[in-house]
CSV table of C-alpha atoms in Angstrom, one decimal:
chain,number,residue,atom,x,y,z
A,1,UNK,CA,0.0,0.0,0.0
A,2,UNK,CA,1.4,3.4,-1.0
A,3,UNK,CA,1.2,6.5,1.1
A,4,UNK,CA,0.0,9.5,-0.9
A,5,UNK,CA,2.0,12.6,-0.4
A,6,UNK,CA,-0.3,15.6,0.6
A,7,UNK,CA,-0.7,18.1,-2.0
A,8,UNK,CA,1.0,21.4,-0.9
A,9,UNK,CA,-1.2,24.3,-0.3
A,10,UNK,CA,-0.9,27.2,-2.8
A,11,UNK,CA,1.4,30.0,-1.9
A,12,UNK,CA,0.1,33.0,0.1
A,13,UNK,CA,0.1,36.7,-0.9
A,14,UNK,CA,1.3,38.4,2.2
A,15,UNK,CA,0.0,42.1,2.4
A,16,UNK,CA,1.6,44.9,4.4
A,17,UNK,CA,5.1,43.2,5.0
A,18,UNK,CA,7.6,45.6,6.4
A,19,UNK,CA,10.5,47.4,4.9
A,20,UNK,CA,12.8,50.3,5.8
A,21,UNK,CA,15.0,52.4,3.5
A,22,UNK,CA,18.7,51.5,3.9
A,23,UNK,CA,19.6,55.1,4.1
A,24,UNK,CA,17.2,55.8,7.0
A,25,UNK,CA,19.3,56.8,10.1
A,26,UNK,CA,18.6,54.2,12.8
A,27,UNK,CA,20.0,56.2,15.8
A,28,UNK,CA,21.0,54.9,19.2
A,29,UNK,CA,19.7,54.8,22.7
A,30,UNK,CA,21.6,58.1,23.2
A,31,UNK,CA,19.9,59.9,20.4
A,32,UNK,CA,19.2,63.6,21.2
A,33,UNK,CA,16.1,63.7,19.0
A,34,UNK,CA,13.2,62.6,21.0
A,35,UNK,CA,10.9,62.7,18.0
A,36,UNK,CA,13.1,60.2,16.0
A,37,UNK,CA,11.7,56.7,15.4
A,38,UNK,CA,13.1,54.2,17.9
A,39,UNK,CA,14.2,51.7,15.3
A,40,UNK,CA,17.5,51.1,17.2
A,41,UNK,CA,15.6,48.9,19.7
A,42,UNK,CA,15.3,46.1,16.9
A,43,UNK,CA,17.7,43.3,16.8
A,44,UNK,CA,20.4,43.8,14.1
A,45,UNK,CA,19.2,40.7,12.3
A,46,UNK,CA,15.7,42.2,11.9
A,47,UNK,CA,17.0,45.5,10.8
A,48,UNK,CA,19.1,43.8,8.1
A,49,UNK,CA,15.9,41.9,6.9
A,50,UNK,CA,13.9,45.1,6.9
A,51,UNK,CA,16.4,46.8,4.5
A,52,UNK,CA,16.7,43.8,2.2
A,53,UNK,CA,14.4,43.3,-0.9
A,54,UNK,CA,16.9,40.9,-2.7
A,55,UNK,CA,17.7,37.3,-2.6
A,56,UNK,CA,17.6,37.1,1.2
A,57,UNK,CA,14.0,38.2,1.3
A,58,UNK,CA,13.0,35.9,-1.6
A,59,UNK,CA,14.6,33.0,0.3
A,60,UNK,CA,12.6,33.8,3.5
A,61,UNK,CA,9.4,34.2,1.4
A,62,UNK,CA,9.9,30.6,0.1
A,63,UNK,CA,10.2,29.2,3.8
A,64,UNK,CA,7.2,31.2,4.8
A,65,UNK,CA,5.1,30.1,1.8
A,66,UNK,CA,4.7,33.5,0.3
A,67,UNK,CA,4.3,33.8,-3.4
A,68,UNK,CA,4.2,37.6,-3.2
A,69,UNK,CA,4.7,40.3,-0.6
A,70,UNK,CA,3.1,43.8,-0.6
A,71,UNK,CA,5.8,45.9,0.9
A,72,UNK,CA,5.1,48.8,3.3
A,73,UNK,CA,7.8,51.1,4.6
A,74,UNK,CA,7.4,51.2,8.4
A,75,UNK,CA,5.6,54.6,9.0
A,76,UNK,CA,8.1,57.3,10.4
A,77,UNK,CA,7.9,61.0,10.3
A,78,UNK,CA,8.8,62.2,6.9
A,79,UNK,CA,8.0,65.2,4.7
A,80,UNK,CA,7.1,65.0,1.1
A,81,UNK,CA,10.6,65.1,-0.3
A,82,UNK,CA,11.8,62.3,2.0
A,83,UNK,CA,8.7,60.1,1.0
A,84,UNK,CA,9.5,60.7,-2.6
A,85,UNK,CA,13.1,59.7,-2.2
A,86,UNK,CA,12.2,56.5,-0.2
A,87,UNK,CA,9.6,55.5,-2.8
A,88,UNK,CA,11.8,55.9,-5.7
A,89,UNK,CA,14.5,53.9,-4.0
A,90,UNK,CA,12.0,51.2,-3.2
A,91,UNK,CA,10.7,51.2,-6.8
A,92,UNK,CA,14.1,50.8,-8.1
A,93,UNK,CA,15.1,48.1,-5.7
A,94,UNK,CA,12.1,45.7,-6.5
A,95,UNK,CA,12.5,45.7,-10.2
A,96,UNK,CA,14.6,42.6,-10.1
A,97,UNK,CA,12.1,40.9,-8.0
A,98,UNK,CA,8.9,42.3,-9.7
A,99,UNK,CA,7.2,39.0,-9.8
A,100,UNK,CA,7.4,38.6,-6.2
A,101,UNK,CA,7.3,42.0,-4.7
A,102,UNK,CA,4.8,44.9,-4.9
A,103,UNK,CA,5.0,48.3,-3.2
A,104,UNK,CA,2.8,50.7,-1.3
A,105,UNK,CA,3.7,54.3,-1.4
A,106,UNK,CA,4.9,55.8,1.8
A,107,UNK,CA,2.9,59.2,2.1
A,108,UNK,CA,3.6,62.3,4.2
A,109,UNK,CA,1.1,62.0,7.1
A,110,UNK,CA,1.3,65.6,8.1
A,111,UNK,CA,0.2,67.1,4.8
A,112,UNK,CA,-2.8,65.8,2.9
A,113,UNK,CA,-2.2,67.7,-0.2
A,114,UNK,CA,1.3,66.6,-0.5
A,115,UNK,CA,0.3,63.1,0.4
A,116,UNK,CA,-2.2,63.2,-2.5
A,117,UNK,CA,0.4,64.4,-4.9
A,118,UNK,CA,2.8,61.6,-3.9
A,119,UNK,CA,0.1,59.0,-4.1
A,120,UNK,CA,-0.9,60.1,-7.6
A,121,UNK,CA,2.8,60.2,-8.7
A,122,UNK,CA,3.5,56.7,-7.5
A,123,UNK,CA,0.4,55.0,-8.7
A,124,UNK,CA,0.1,56.9,-11.9
A,125,UNK,CA,3.7,56.8,-13.1
A,126,UNK,CA,5.0,53.8,-11.2
A,127,UNK,CA,3.8,50.5,-10.3
A,128,UNK,CA,2.7,51.1,-6.7
A,129,UNK,CA,-0.5,49.3,-5.7
A,130,UNK,CA,-1.7,51.9,-3.0
A,131,UNK,CA,-0.4,54.2,-0.3
A,132,UNK,CA,0.4,54.1,3.4
A,133,UNK,CA,-0.5,56.9,5.9
A,134,UNK,CA,1.1,56.8,9.3
A,135,UNK,CA,-1.4,57.7,12.0
A,136,UNK,CA,-1.0,58.7,15.6
A,137,UNK,CA,-3.3,57.9,18.6
A,138,UNK,CA,-6.3,60.0,17.6
A,139,UNK,CA,-6.1,60.2,13.9
A,140,UNK,CA,-7.7,63.7,14.0
A,141,UNK,CA,-5.3,64.8,11.3
A,142,UNK,CA,-7.1,62.6,8.8
A,143,UNK,CA,-10.1,65.1,8.9
A,144,UNK,CA,-7.9,67.9,7.6
A,145,UNK,CA,-9.2,69.4,4.4
A,146,UNK,CA,-6.1,68.3,2.5
A,147,UNK,CA,-6.8,64.7,3.0
A,148,UNK,CA,-10.0,65.0,0.9
A,149,UNK,CA,-7.5,65.1,-2.0
A,150,UNK,CA,-6.0,61.8,-0.9
A,151,UNK,CA,-9.3,60.1,-0.7
A,152,UNK,CA,-10.2,61.4,-4.2
A,153,UNK,CA,-6.9,60.3,-5.7
A,154,UNK,CA,-7.3,56.8,-4.2
A,155,UNK,CA,-10.8,56.6,-5.8
A,156,UNK,CA,-9.6,57.9,-9.1
A,157,UNK,CA,-6.8,55.3,-9.4
A,158,UNK,CA,-8.8,52.7,-7.6
A,159,UNK,CA,-6.1,51.9,-5.1
A,160,UNK,CA,-6.4,51.3,-1.3
A,161,UNK,CA,-4.9,53.5,1.3
A,162,UNK,CA,-3.4,51.7,4.4
A,163,UNK,CA,-3.9,53.3,7.9
A,164,UNK,CA,-0.8,52.1,9.8
A,165,UNK,CA,0.4,53.3,13.2
A,166,UNK,CA,3.5,55.3,13.5
A,167,UNK,CA,6.7,53.5,14.8
A,168,UNK,CA,7.2,54.7,18.5
A,169,UNK,CA,9.6,57.5,19.0
A,170,UNK,CA,12.5,57.8,21.3
A,171,UNK,CA,10.4,60.0,23.6
A,172,UNK,CA,7.6,57.1,23.9
A,173,UNK,CA,10.2,54.4,24.9
A,174,UNK,CA,10.1,55.4,28.7
A,175,UNK,CA,6.4,54.5,28.9
A,176,UNK,CA,7.1,51.0,27.5
A,177,UNK,CA,10.1,50.4,29.6
A,178,UNK,CA,8.7,51.6,32.9
A,179,UNK,CA,11.7,50.3,34.8
A,180,UNK,CA,11.9,47.0,33.1
A,181,UNK,CA,15.2,45.5,31.9
A,182,UNK,CA,16.6,46.6,28.6
A,183,UNK,CA,16.0,43.1,27.3
A,184,UNK,CA,12.3,43.5,27.7
A,185,UNK,CA,12.0,46.8,25.9
A,186,UNK,CA,12.3,45.7,22.3
A,187,UNK,CA,9.6,43.1,22.3
A,188,UNK,CA,7.1,45.1,24.5
A,189,UNK,CA,7.5,48.3,22.5
A,190,UNK,CA,7.6,46.4,19.0
A,191,UNK,CA,4.5,44.4,19.5
A,192,UNK,CA,2.4,46.4,22.1
A,193,UNK,CA,2.8,49.9,20.6
A,194,UNK,CA,0.0,49.3,18.0
A,195,UNK,CA,-2.3,47.7,20.6
A,196,UNK,CA,-1.5,50.4,23.1
A,197,UNK,CA,-2.2,53.2,20.7
A,198,UNK,CA,-5.0,51.5,18.8
A,199,UNK,CA,-8.4,53.2,19.0
A,200,UNK,CA,-11.7,53.1,16.9
A,201,UNK,CA,-11.7,56.8,17.3
A,202,UNK,CA,-10.0,57.6,14.0
A,203,UNK,CA,-12.5,55.3,12.2
A,204,UNK,CA,-15.4,57.0,13.9
A,205,UNK,CA,-14.1,60.4,13.1
A,206,UNK,CA,-13.8,59.5,9.4
A,207,UNK,CA,-17.3,57.9,9.4
A,208,UNK,CA,-19.0,60.8,11.3
A,209,UNK,CA,-17.4,63.4,9.1
A,210,UNK,CA,-19.2,61.9,6.1
A,211,UNK,CA,-16.0,60.9,4.3
A,212,UNK,CA,-17.7,57.9,2.9
A,213,UNK,CA,-20.8,59.6,1.7
A,214,UNK,CA,-18.4,62.0,-0.4
A,215,UNK,CA,-16.1,59.0,-1.3
A,216,UNK,CA,-18.3,55.9,-1.5
A,217,UNK,CA,-15.6,53.8,-3.3
A,218,UNK,CA,-12.8,54.7,-0.9
A,219,UNK,CA,-11.1,51.6,0.3
A,220,UNK,CA,-9.2,51.9,3.5
A,221,UNK,CA,-7.0,49.1,5.1
A,222,UNK,CA,-6.8,48.8,8.8
A,223,UNK,CA,-3.3,47.4,9.4
A,224,UNK,CA,-3.7,46.4,12.9
A,225,UNK,CA,-7.4,45.8,13.7
A,226,UNK,CA,-6.6,44.8,17.3
A,227,UNK,CA,-9.9,44.7,19.3
A,228,UNK,CA,-11.7,46.7,16.5
A,229,UNK,CA,-13.8,43.8,15.2
A,230,UNK,CA,-15.1,42.9,18.7
A,231,UNK,CA,-16.0,46.5,19.2
A,232,UNK,CA,-18.5,46.6,16.4
A,233,UNK,CA,-21.6,46.2,18.6
A,234,UNK,CA,-20.2,49.0,21.0
A,235,UNK,CA,-19.7,51.3,18.0
A,236,UNK,CA,-23.3,50.7,16.7
A,237,UNK,CA,-24.6,51.4,20.3
A,238,UNK,CA,-22.7,54.7,20.4
A,239,UNK,CA,-24.0,55.6,17.0
A,240,UNK,CA,-27.6,54.8,18.0
A,241,UNK,CA,-27.4,57.8,20.6
A,242,UNK,CA,-26.6,60.3,17.8
A,243,UNK,CA,-29.6,62.0,16.2
A,244,UNK,CA,-30.3,60.7,12.7
A,245,UNK,CA,-30.1,64.2,11.4
A,246,UNK,CA,-26.5,64.6,12.4
A,247,UNK,CA,-25.4,61.2,11.1
A,248,UNK,CA,-24.0,60.4,7.6
A,249,UNK,CA,-26.4,59.1,5.1
A,250,UNK,CA,-24.9,55.7,4.8
A,251,UNK,CA,-25.4,53.3,7.7
A,252,UNK,CA,-22.1,52.5,9.6
A,253,UNK,CA,-22.5,48.7,9.0
A,254,UNK,CA,-22.7,49.4,5.2
A,255,UNK,CA,-19.4,51.4,5.3
A,256,UNK,CA,-17.8,48.8,7.6
A,257,UNK,CA,-18.7,45.9,5.0
A,258,UNK,CA,-17.8,47.8,1.8
A,259,UNK,CA,-15.1,50.3,2.6
A,260,UNK,CA,-12.8,48.7,5.1
A,261,UNK,CA,-10.4,45.9,4.8
A,262,UNK,CA,-8.8,44.2,7.9
A,263,UNK,CA,-5.5,42.3,8.1
A,264,UNK,CA,-4.5,39.1,10.1
A,265,UNK,CA,-1.4,40.9,11.6
A,266,UNK,CA,-2.9,40.6,15.1
A,267,UNK,CA,-4.1,37.0,14.6
A,268,UNK,CA,-1.9,34.5,16.5
A,269,UNK,CA,-4.3,31.6,16.9
A,270,UNK,CA,-7.3,30.0,15.3
A,271,UNK,CA,-9.7,31.5,17.9
A,272,UNK,CA,-8.6,35.1,17.1
A,273,UNK,CA,-8.9,34.2,13.4
A,274,UNK,CA,-12.4,33.1,13.8
A,275,UNK,CA,-13.4,36.2,15.8
A,276,UNK,CA,-12.0,38.3,12.9
A,277,UNK,CA,-13.7,36.4,10.3
A,278,UNK,CA,-17.1,36.5,11.9
A,279,UNK,CA,-17.2,40.3,12.2
A,280,UNK,CA,-16.5,41.3,8.5
A,281,UNK,CA,-17.3,39.8,5.2
A,282,UNK,CA,-14.7,37.2,4.1
A,283,UNK,CA,-13.6,39.2,1.0
A,284,UNK,CA,-12.6,42.1,3.3
A,285,UNK,CA,-9.8,40.1,5.0
A,286,UNK,CA,-6.2,40.2,3.9
A,287,UNK,CA,-3.5,37.8,5.0
A,288,UNK,CA,-0.5,39.4,6.6
A,289,UNK,CA,2.5,37.5,8.3
A,290,UNK,CA,4.1,40.6,9.9
A,291,UNK,CA,7.5,39.8,8.3
A,292,UNK,CA,10.2,40.4,9.4
A,293,UNK,CA,9.1,41.9,12.9
A,294,UNK,CA,7.7,38.4,13.2
A,295,UNK,CA,8.5,35.3,11.2
A,296,UNK,CA,5.4,33.3,11.4
A,297,UNK,CA,5.0,30.4,9.0
A,298,UNK,CA,1.8,29.4,7.3
A,299,UNK,CA,0.8,27.2,10.1
A,300,UNK,CA,-2.1,29.4,11.1
A,301,UNK,CA,-3.6,29.4,7.6
A,302,UNK,CA,-3.0,25.6,7.3
A,303,UNK,CA,-4.9,25.2,10.6
A,304,UNK,CA,-7.7,27.4,9.3
A,305,UNK,CA,-8.1,25.3,6.2
A,306,UNK,CA,-8.0,22.0,8.1
A,307,UNK,CA,-10.6,23.4,10.7
A,308,UNK,CA,-13.3,23.4,8.0
A,309,UNK,CA,-14.5,26.8,9.4
A,310,UNK,CA,-14.3,28.2,5.9
A,311,UNK,CA,-15.2,26.7,2.5
A,312,UNK,CA,-12.3,26.1,0.1
A,313,UNK,CA,-13.3,29.1,-1.9
A,314,UNK,CA,-13.5,31.4,1.2
A,315,UNK,CA,-10.0,30.2,2.5
A,316,UNK,CA,-8.6,31.0,-1.0
A,317,UNK,CA,-10.0,34.5,-0.7
A,318,UNK,CA,-8.2,35.2,2.5
A,319,UNK,CA,-5.0,33.5,1.4
A,320,UNK,CA,-4.6,35.3,-1.9
A,321,UNK,CA,-7.7,36.1,-4.0
A,322,UNK,CA,-8.8,39.1,-1.9
A,323,UNK,CA,-5.2,40.6,-2.4
A,324,UNK,CA,-5.3,39.9,-6.0
A,325,UNK,CA,-8.6,41.7,-6.5
A,326,UNK,CA,-7.8,44.6,-4.1
A,327,UNK,CA,-4.3,45.3,-5.5
A,328,UNK,CA,-5.2,44.5,-9.1
A,329,UNK,CA,-2.4,41.9,-9.2
A,330,UNK,CA,-3.8,39.9,-12.1
A,331,UNK,CA,-3.3,42.9,-14.3
A,332,UNK,CA,-0.1,44.0,-12.7
A,333,UNK,CA,2.7,45.4,-14.9
A,334,UNK,CA,5.0,42.8,-13.3
A,335,UNK,CA,3.5,40.1,-15.4
A,336,UNK,CA,4.9,40.4,-19.0
A,337,UNK,CA,6.3,43.5,-20.4
A,338,UNK,CA,8.5,46.1,-18.9
A,339,UNK,CA,7.7,48.2,-15.7
A,340,UNK,CA,7.2,51.9,-16.0
A,341,UNK,CA,9.8,54.4,-15.2
A,342,UNK,CA,9.3,56.6,-12.3
């Protein structure tokens, strides 16, 4: 009797995998600039992987089961000139791996009009598949008039915009360390910063300001959903207390189901995965492995497939089909022909 070898599962499209420009100053614990991103807390091996988009990353992708990665520069404070420089460098770097790597444009988070111009430049002239806005604790800045132009550009080019938390600054490290040993600082700050600063407030602000009435086809990706899916009943209860005349025309649930995408960044076990999948339509969930800040294999996706919680078609949507559709990868310039010049 012969034993059949299991058919390997198709490779995954990993969205929102991290990268930093090699020229970005990392700094040290003795930095005199309290507003500088505290990237120095990361292990040197992680920093090396963050900077690499060549053979070393491709090798890790094979071991992780990724057929493609959608790259996002870790959000740090940067003006329009710096963002353009970083985007141009990333675009040039991925050309040799254009079948495996796609890029999201880093946008200046403090200037909506400049962010709109950079998004239009990157997706219009380059092969970028969307943009990333670094957001702070409140996200009130996204209501600035200039960001209306960002939403308009995103709709025009039919690309998503990612809302991703800024990397913690040197000034914020004391709050995370709180007297703990130095060896504890990096894992606590790296993996608790998004959860610590995450709030549905920025989402509520955008909704209540009628952004989605004015931009019904805007697609926003929440990079770190955290507890947001489980707060859906609480948000609905809050909105029920607001007079109908003061609320947007579109119901919140309609916006939640059609304008937002959530990632699996915060999913570490099958129970958390099921909770996420129960709170938003399957076609609004994107697989993320959080490479290289974490190097999770595909075990959670294999476990999800074996659990029978999703049909095979639904599982494939989470694994790669949603990403193909959202980022227009089937028609990407990376397949055949030459890429555009920035």
